[in-house]
Tab-separated table of C-alpha atoms in Angstrom:
chain	number	residue	atom	x	y	z
Z	684	UNK	CA	17.559	-6.466	-12.651
Z	685	UNK	CA	17.175	-7.189	-16.331
Z	686	UNK	CA	16.916	-5.718	-19.774
Z	687	UNK	CA	13.607	-4.200	-20.947
Z	688	UNK	CA	11.600	-5.399	-23.882
Z	689	UNK	CA	11.879	-9.147	-23.421
Z	690	UNK	CA	15.675	-9.366	-23.741
Z	691	UNK	CA	17.509	-12.513	-22.554
Z	692	UNK	CA	18.437	-10.719	-19.325
Z	693	UNK	CA	14.758	-10.341	-18.491
Z	694	UNK	CA	14.019	-14.022	-19.033
Z	695	UNK	CA	17.002	-15.002	-16.920
Z	696	UNK	CA	15.958	-12.715	-14.058
Z	697	UNK	CA	12.455	-14.189	-14.095
Z	698	UNK	CA	13.650	-17.814	-14.000
Z	699	UNK	CA	13.138	-19.807	-10.803
Z	700	UNK	CA	16.245	-20.161	-8.690
Z	701	UNK	CA	16.664	-23.862	-7.846
Z	702	UNK	CA	16.635	-24.700	-4.168
Z	703	UNK	CA	16.082	-28.475	-3.963
Z	704	UNK	CA	15.764	-30.397	-0.739
Z	705	UNK	CA	15.625	-29.263	2.847
Z	706	UNK	CA	17.573	-26.225	4.010
Z	707	UNK	CA	21.109	-27.170	4.987
Z	708	UNK	CA	20.862	-25.248	8.258
Z	709	UNK	CA	17.176	-24.901	9.215
Z	710	UNK	CA	16.428	-21.815	11.287
Z	711	UNK	CA	15.407	-22.631	14.843
Z	712	UNK	CA	12.068	-20.820	14.852
Z	713	UNK	CA	10.714	-21.251	18.361
Z	714	UNK	CA	7.138	-22.565	18.572
Z	715	UNK	CA	4.672	-20.114	20.097
Z	716	UNK	CA	1.504	-20.658	22.104
Z	717	UNK	CA	-0.586	-18.122	20.231
Z	718	UNK	CA	-0.405	-15.564	17.454
Z	719	UNK	CA	-2.942	-12.788	16.979
Z	720	UNK	CA	-3.043	-10.836	13.709
Z	721	UNK	CA	-5.049	-7.613	13.580
Z	722	UNK	CA	-5.636	-6.308	10.064
Z	723	UNK	CA	-5.321	-2.570	10.622
Z	724	UNK	CA	-5.618	-1.695	6.916
Z	725	UNK	CA	-6.914	-3.663	3.959
Z	726	UNK	CA	-8.674	-2.954	0.668
Z	727	UNK	CA	-12.060	-3.989	2.075
Z	728	UNK	CA	-14.185	-3.123	5.094
Z	729	UNK	CA	-17.451	-4.984	5.610
Z	730	UNK	CA	-19.336	-4.151	8.802
Z	731	UNK	CA	-21.787	-7.044	8.306
Z	732	UNK	CA	-19.194	-9.822	8.590
Z	733	UNK	CA	-19.696	-12.022	11.629
Z	734	UNK	CA	-17.161	-13.266	14.180
Z	735	UNK	CA	-16.381	-16.858	15.120
Z	736	UNK	CA	-14.028	-18.718	17.456
Z	737	UNK	CA	-10.872	-17.593	15.609
Z	738	UNK	CA	-12.066	-14.371	13.924
Z	739	UNK	CA	-13.215	-11.161	15.613
Z	740	UNK	CA	-14.755	-8.525	13.367
Z	741	UNK	CA	-14.972	-4.771	13.813
Z	742	UNK	CA	-18.641	-4.042	13.270
Z	743	UNK	CA	-20.511	-0.809	12.663
Z	744	UNK	CA	-19.889	0.291	16.240
Z	745	UNK	CA	-16.158	0.762	15.670
Z	746	UNK	CA	-15.353	4.445	15.626
Z	747	UNK	CA	-17.914	6.950	16.872
Z	748	UNK	CA	-17.314	10.346	15.223
Z	749	UNK	CA	-18.986	13.738	15.244
Z	750	UNK	CA	-21.729	14.102	12.616
Z	751	UNK	CA	-24.105	17.069	13.129
Z	752	UNK	CA	-26.596	15.845	10.517
Z	753	UNK	CA	-27.678	13.048	12.911
Z	754	UNK	CA	-29.736	13.366	16.083
Z	755	UNK	CA	-27.251	13.291	18.918
Z	756	UNK	CA	-24.535	14.775	16.698
Z	757	UNK	CA	-22.584	11.589	16.062
Z	758	UNK	CA	-22.400	8.445	13.920
Z	759	UNK	CA	-20.581	5.126	13.841
Z	760	UNK	CA	-17.853	5.500	11.228
Z	761	UNK	CA	-16.596	1.925	11.114
Z	762	UNK	CA	-13.115	1.236	9.713
Z	763	UNK	CA	-11.177	2.805	6.851
Z	764	UNK	CA	-10.366	0.657	3.813
Z	765	UNK	CA	-7.793	1.676	1.215
Z	766	UNK	CA	-5.536	0.053	-1.365
Z	767	UNK	CA	-2.871	-0.873	1.164
Z	768	UNK	CA	-2.027	-3.294	3.936
Z	769	UNK	CA	-1.041	-3.121	7.593
Z	770	UNK	CA	-1.202	-5.734	10.338
Z	771	UNK	CA	-0.416	-5.851	14.037
Z	772	UNK	CA	1.098	-9.176	15.114
Z	773	UNK	CA	1.138	-10.256	18.762
Z	774	UNK	CA	2.903	-13.468	19.767
Z	775	UNK	CA	2.521	-15.250	23.093
Z	776	UNK	CA	5.092	-17.741	24.315
Z	777	UNK	CA	5.819	-18.999	27.836
Z	778	UNK	CA	3.497	-16.419	29.356
Z	779	UNK	CA	5.128	-13.485	27.575
Z	780	UNK	CA	3.357	-11.337	24.968
Z	781	UNK	CA	5.225	-9.266	22.370
Z	782	UNK	CA	3.955	-7.182	19.447
Z	783	UNK	CA	5.256	-5.893	16.133
Z	784	UNK	CA	3.807	-3.974	13.212
Z	785	UNK	CA	3.913	-5.497	9.725
Z	786	UNK	CA	3.440	-2.794	7.054
Z	787	UNK	CA	1.574	0.455	7.604
Z	788	UNK	CA	-0.967	0.974	4.808
Z	789	UNK	CA	-1.070	3.572	2.057
Z	790	UNK	CA	-2.092	6.896	3.576
Z	791	UNK	CA	-0.626	8.684	6.588
Z	792	UNK	CA	-3.865	8.497	8.580
Z	793	UNK	CA	-5.780	5.267	7.786
Z	794	UNK	CA	-3.724	2.927	9.972
Z	795	UNK	CA	-3.572	5.216	13.009
Z	796	UNK	CA	-7.269	6.083	12.684
Z	797	UNK	CA	-8.268	2.414	12.545
Z	798	UNK	CA	-5.925	1.595	15.419
Z	799	UNK	CA	-7.557	4.285	17.523
Z	800	UNK	CA	-11.038	2.960	16.751
Z	801	UNK	CA	-9.906	-0.531	17.798
Z	802	UNK	CA	-8.209	0.695	20.966
Z	803	UNK	CA	-4.760	-0.357	19.746
Z	804	UNK	CA	-1.838	1.224	21.625
Z	805	UNK	CA	1.221	1.592	19.389
Z	806	UNK	CA	3.293	2.087	22.532
Z	807	UNK	CA	3.266	-1.717	22.881
Z	808	UNK	CA	4.906	-2.244	19.481
Z	809	UNK	CA	8.432	-3.671	19.726
Z	810	UNK	CA	9.443	-3.282	16.070
Z	811	UNK	CA	8.213	-2.443	12.576
Z	812	UNK	CA	8.700	-4.773	9.612
Z	813	UNK	CA	8.217	-3.591	6.026
Z	814	UNK	CA	7.379	-6.375	3.602
Z	815	UNK	CA	8.824	-4.272	0.746
Z	816	UNK	CA	9.238	-0.678	-0.342
Z	817	UNK	CA	6.015	-0.046	-2.273
Z	818	UNK	CA	4.208	3.038	-0.989
Z	819	UNK	CA	0.917	1.261	-0.227
Z	820	UNK	CA	2.731	-0.593	2.566
Z	821	UNK	CA	4.819	2.261	3.937
Z	822	UNK	CA	2.529	5.304	3.713
Z	823	UNK	CA	1.318	5.030	7.304
Z	824	UNK	CA	4.817	5.489	8.711
Z	825	UNK	CA	4.179	9.246	8.814
Z	826	UNK	CA	1.166	8.820	11.061
Z	827	UNK	CA	2.955	6.290	13.226
Z	828	UNK	CA	5.951	8.561	13.745
Z	829	UNK	CA	3.721	11.506	14.575
Z	830	UNK	CA	1.573	9.632	17.049
Z	831	UNK	CA	3.731	7.185	18.967
Z	832	UNK	CA	5.754	9.573	21.113
Z	833	UNK	CA	8.451	6.891	21.405
Z	834	UNK	CA	11.794	7.156	19.665
Z	835	UNK	CA	14.261	4.598	18.279
Z	836	UNK	CA	11.713	2.001	17.216
Z	837	UNK	CA	13.565	-0.710	15.229
Z	838	UNK	CA	12.468	-1.123	11.607
Z	839	UNK	CA	13.470	-4.216	9.639
Z	840	UNK	CA	13.489	-3.997	5.850
Z	841	UNK	CA	15.384	-5.234	2.805
Z	842	UNK	CA	18.060	-2.837	1.468
Z	843	UNK	CA	16.286	-2.678	-1.891
Z	844	UNK	CA	13.202	-1.172	-0.237
Z	845	UNK	CA	14.684	2.257	-1.093
Z	846	UNK	CA	14.582	1.482	-4.832
Z	847	UNK	CA	12.995	4.073	-7.109
Z	848	UNK	CA	10.234	2.431	-9.129
Z	849	UNK	CA	7.693	3.429	-11.714
Z	850	UNK	CA	4.829	2.037	-13.798
Z	851	UNK	CA	5.483	2.533	-17.509
Z	852	UNK	CA	2.462	1.310	-19.467
Z	853	UNK	CA	3.039	1.547	-23.246
Z	854	UNK	CA	1.213	4.526	-24.719
Z	855	UNK	CA	0.967	6.342	-21.377
Z	856	UNK	CA	3.207	8.727	-19.514
Z	857	UNK	CA	5.295	6.744	-16.983
Z	858	UNK	CA	4.173	7.222	-13.382
Z	859	UNK	CA	6.911	7.174	-10.757
Z	860	UNK	CA	5.870	5.691	-7.430
Z	861	UNK	CA	6.578	7.407	-4.092
Z	862	UNK	CA	9.952	6.224	-2.775
Z	863	UNK	CA	10.891	5.736	0.861
Z	864	UNK	CA	13.368	8.266	2.253
Z	865	UNK	CA	16.089	6.805	4.441
Z	866	UNK	CA	16.942	10.270	5.769
Z	867	UNK	CA	13.346	11.051	6.723
Z	868	UNK	CA	12.862	7.776	8.580
Z	869	UNK	CA	16.088	8.298	10.473
Z	870	UNK	CA	14.987	11.798	11.365
Z	871	UNK	CA	11.732	10.428	12.805
Z	872	UNK	CA	13.712	8.194	15.138
Z	873	UNK	CA	13.301	4.831	13.409
Z	874	UNK	CA	16.307	2.557	13.883
Z	875	UNK	CA	16.584	1.112	10.361
Z	876	UNK	CA	17.925	-2.452	10.128
Z	877	UNK	CA	18.591	-3.640	6.572
Z	878	UNK	CA	18.608	-7.409	6.028
Z	879	UNK	CA	18.782	-9.497	2.845
Z	880	UNK	CA	18.937	-12.726	4.824
Z	881	UNK	CA	16.405	-14.173	7.294
Z	882	UNK	CA	15.913	-12.457	10.646
Z	883	UNK	CA	14.608	-13.855	13.929
Z	884	UNK	CA	12.635	-11.395	16.064
Z	885	UNK	CA	10.842	-11.481	19.413
Z	886	UNK	CA	13.265	-13.897	21.091
Z	887	UNK	CA	13.224	-16.279	18.158
Z	888	UNK	CA	9.428	-16.516	17.900
Z	889	UNK	CA	9.035	-14.610	14.602
Z	890	UNK	CA	10.910	-15.174	11.346
Z	891	UNK	CA	11.319	-12.559	8.613
Z	892	UNK	CA	12.186	-14.528	5.494
Z	893	UNK	CA	14.688	-12.266	3.767
Z	894	UNK	CA	14.955	-12.787	-0.006
Z	895	UNK	CA	12.692	-15.598	-1.148
Z	896	UNK	CA	13.782	-18.440	-3.443
Z	897	UNK	CA	11.790	-18.577	-6.684
Z	898	UNK	CA	11.195	-22.300	-7.197
Z	899	UNK	CA	7.811	-22.621	-8.922
Z	900	UNK	CA	7.415	-22.693	-12.697
Z	901	UNK	CA	4.395	-20.375	-12.755
Z	902	UNK	CA	5.198	-17.419	-10.440
Z	903	UNK	CA	7.224	-14.983	-12.534
Z	904	UNK	CA	6.591	-11.723	-10.721
Z	905	UNK	CA	5.654	-8.322	-12.057
Z	906	UNK	CA	4.999	-7.601	-15.757
Z	907	UNK	CA	7.282	-5.339	-17.853
Z	908	UNK	CA	5.579	-2.013	-16.959
Z	909	UNK	CA	6.905	-2.382	-13.401
Z	910	UNK	CA	10.359	-0.812	-13.603
Z	911	UNK	CA	13.216	0.145	-11.295
Z	912	UNK	CA	15.892	2.809	-11.548
Z	913	UNK	CA	19.431	1.414	-11.692
Z	914	UNK	CA	21.199	4.749	-11.345
Z	915	UNK	CA	21.590	5.115	-15.097
Z	916	UNK	CA	18.251	3.976	-16.511
Z	917	UNK	CA	14.915	2.271	-16.019
Z	918	UNK	CA	14.684	-1.520	-16.368
Z	919	UNK	CA	11.982	-4.131	-15.865
Z	920	UNK	CA	11.823	-5.178	-12.206
Z	921	UNK	CA	9.969	-8.523	-12.201
Z	922	UNK	CA	11.240	-9.961	-8.936
Z	923	UNK	CA	10.783	-7.169	-6.372
Z	924	UNK	CA	13.605	-8.777	-4.417
Z	925	UNK	CA	12.858	-6.737	-1.301
Z	926	UNK	CA	9.616	-8.706	-0.864
Z	927	UNK	CA	9.660	-10.528	2.492
Z	928	UNK	CA	7.114	-12.426	4.571
Z	929	UNK	CA	6.598	-12.959	8.295
Z	930	UNK	CA	6.432	-16.509	9.662
Z	931	UNK	CA	5.337	-17.886	13.041
Z	932	UNK	CA	5.272	-21.543	14.128
Z	933	UNK	CA	2.222	-22.239	16.294
Z	934	UNK	CA	3.017	-25.195	18.521
Z	935	UNK	CA	1.382	-28.377	17.240
Z	936	UNK	CA	-0.392	-26.552	14.404
Z	937	UNK	CA	2.275	-25.465	11.941
Z	938	UNK	CA	3.355	-22.307	10.159
Z	939	UNK	CA	1.410	-19.066	9.989
Z	940	UNK	CA	2.640	-17.042	6.991
Z	941	UNK	CA	1.828	-13.322	6.688
Z	942	UNK	CA	2.472	-11.556	3.372
Z	943	UNK	CA	2.271	-7.919	2.307
Z	944	UNK	CA	1.799	-8.226	-1.456
Z	945	UNK	CA	3.329	-11.646	-1.977
Z	946	UNK	CA	5.323	-10.426	-4.980
Z	947	UNK	CA	7.576	-13.486	-4.710
Z	948	UNK	CA	4.502	-15.667	-5.268
Z	949	UNK	CA	2.350	-17.248	-2.586
Z	950	UNK	CA	3.639	-20.758	-3.208
Z	951	UNK	CA	7.268	-19.644	-3.469
Z	952	UNK	CA	6.832	-17.918	-0.105
Z	953	UNK	CA	5.285	-20.930	1.602
Z	954	UNK	CA	7.915	-23.280	0.162
Z	955	UNK	CA	10.662	-20.960	1.334
Z	956	UNK	CA	9.187	-20.740	4.834
Z	957	UNK	CA	8.988	-24.527	5.043
Z	958	UNK	CA	12.593	-24.927	3.901
Z	959	UNK	CA	13.926	-22.301	6.285
Z	960	UNK	CA	12.158	-23.709	9.318
Z	961	UNK	CA	12.032	-27.414	8.583
Z	962	UNK	CA	8.307	-27.300	9.427
Z	963	UNK	CA	6.197	-28.846	6.654
Z	964	UNK	CA	2.714	-28.038	7.916
Z	965	UNK	CA	1.109	-24.790	6.726
Z	966	UNK	CA	-1.511	-23.760	9.269
Z	967	UNK	CA	-2.498	-20.343	7.897
Z	968	UNK	CA	-1.771	-17.937	5.045
Z	969	UNK	CA	-2.823	-14.315	5.549
Z	970	UNK	CA	-2.238	-11.181	3.459
Z	971	UNK	CA	-1.854	-9.975	-0.112
Z	972	UNK	CA	-1.233	-12.622	-2.784
Z	973	UNK	CA	-0.994	-10.268	-5.812
Z	974	UNK	CA	-3.185	-12.258	-8.180
Z	975	UNK	CA	-5.359	-9.370	-9.367
Z	976	UNK	CA	-5.443	-8.118	-12.951
Z	977	UNK	CA	-4.940	-9.697	-16.406
Z	978	UNK	CA	-1.183	-10.212	-15.993
Z	979	UNK	CA	-1.731	-12.488	-13.001
Z	980	UNK	CA	-4.933	-14.337	-13.872
Z	981	UNK	CA	-3.034	-17.233	-15.549
Z	982	UNK	CA	-1.256	-17.772	-12.217
Z	983	UNK	CA	-4.504	-18.292	-10.302
Z	984	UNK	CA	-5.242	-21.956	-11.191
Z	985	UNK	CA	-1.782	-23.369	-10.369
Z	986	UNK	CA	-1.645	-21.263	-7.206
Z	987	UNK	CA	-5.022	-22.564	-6.065
Z	988	UNK	CA	-4.034	-26.162	-6.875
Z	989	UNK	CA	-0.746	-25.909	-4.972
Z	990	UNK	CA	-2.347	-24.208	-1.984
Z	991	UNK	CA	-5.168	-26.756	-1.885
Z	992	UNK	CA	-2.569	-29.550	-1.747
Z	993	UNK	CA	-1.034	-27.878	1.316
Z	994	UNK	CA	-4.434	-28.026	3.076
Z	995	UNK	CA	-4.108	-24.990	5.370
Z	996	UNK	CA	-6.646	-24.495	8.140
Z	997	UNK	CA	-7.008	-20.761	7.440
Z	998	UNK	CA	-6.574	-18.720	4.267
Z	999	UNK	CA	-7.256	-14.972	4.412
Z	1000	UNK	CA	-6.279	-13.460	1.048
Z	1001	UNK	CA	-6.348	-9.676	1.184
Z	1002	UNK	CA	-5.147	-6.449	-0.399
Z	1003	UNK	CA	-3.941	-7.164	-3.965
Z	1004	UNK	CA	-5.268	-10.734	-4.279
Z	1005	UNK	CA	-8.032	-9.705	-6.688
Z	1006	UNK	CA	-11.649	-10.818	-6.906
Z	1007	UNK	CA	-11.113	-13.649	-9.396
Z	1008	UNK	CA	-8.530	-15.287	-7.139
Z	1009	UNK	CA	-10.746	-14.713	-4.109
Z	1010	UNK	CA	-13.595	-16.585	-5.771
Z	1011	UNK	CA	-11.298	-19.430	-6.864
Z	1012	UNK	CA	-9.762	-19.815	-3.411
Z	1013	UNK	CA	-13.145	-19.654	-1.683
Z	1014	UNK	CA	-14.468	-22.417	-3.969
Z	1015	UNK	CA	-11.406	-24.648	-3.572
Z	1016	UNK	CA	-10.936	-24.134	0.187
Z	1017	UNK	CA	-14.417	-23.437	1.557
Z	1018	UNK	CA	-13.573	-24.423	5.137
Z	1019	UNK	CA	-10.304	-22.464	5.252
Z	1020	UNK	CA	-11.055	-19.322	3.224
Z	1021	UNK	CA	-12.129	-16.251	5.196
Z	1022	UNK	CA	-13.014	-12.807	3.837
Z	1023	UNK	CA	-10.485	-10.191	4.853
Z	1024	UNK	CA	-11.659	-6.825	6.184
Z	1025	UNK	CA	-10.045	-3.833	7.865
Z	1026	UNK	CA	-10.310	-4.155	11.629
Z	1027	UNK	CA	-10.457	-7.977	11.749
Z	1028	UNK	CA	-8.524	-9.949	14.369
Z	1029	UNK	CA	-7.400	-13.528	13.704
Z	1030	UNK	CA	-6.403	-15.584	16.742
Z	1031	UNK	CA	-4.532	-18.854	16.240
Z	1032	UNK	CA	-3.630	-20.966	19.252
Z	1033	UNK	CA	-1.673	-24.139	19.977
């Protein structure tokens, strides 16, 4: 945390933390044969997007619902889009398939509704991972708890995910954000596992990064209106230290990095994943990159330059990436960039 109003403490908290060289003890992330990412919730749904060999879209036929104003009494509802993110990740290795849920969207019903329209069975989910504590990534937990019918599902999150936060724009009344309740989650049967450091899941085939090193000169995090409660007062929270990413190593292809909001910075996250695993090749980057809005527009050009140098095969910026960054990434990486949309499945194989 840091002092508000541009004090030295704020500048120090926003400074990159040096992490030169390769990780001293690289994490033995086991290569997998295939990873499938289903975007259950995103900010956009476009029923006209087409599928290809690695991308399967949910078209207009996803979700038939009652609608008496139509002949036949029904219509094709498609998928729900909202300002939030949720993804289902299935990893295949040595003939075994395992699944986890990464974030849950904003509202209690969007994720479970979309899952139902896609035929997703949450009974197959082995664990839940929360990228961070912001409500637009945890809101669907209520619907998940009410619909699974299975108790004691492990949930991995950073201990700061419980932090009270607010948006305090000068000249406006501060708006406190919904805060996760540890007691409520425990009462719903979630087995909460708090980790600051990296975690290996699914028999070593999935890495959760833990706290991410801030090593770039241009990714400084959230602007001053984003504040956290310390127990005695509100202070600027630039780093969102609970921000974590999910990493998979596809055999012979390289790393697949999945972000929720990417508050640590897209390039910081990718660098950290490479250092932790010892794998240099970035195969795919999927999820929110938090480059939307005036505070983040100066970060777009260096982010695009750094990502272009990494030459990923697939880039699917979603959620909070923002339209200006989407356009810049699409122009710089025309063969890799893919439009995100609720209900889309990305399949990456060895």
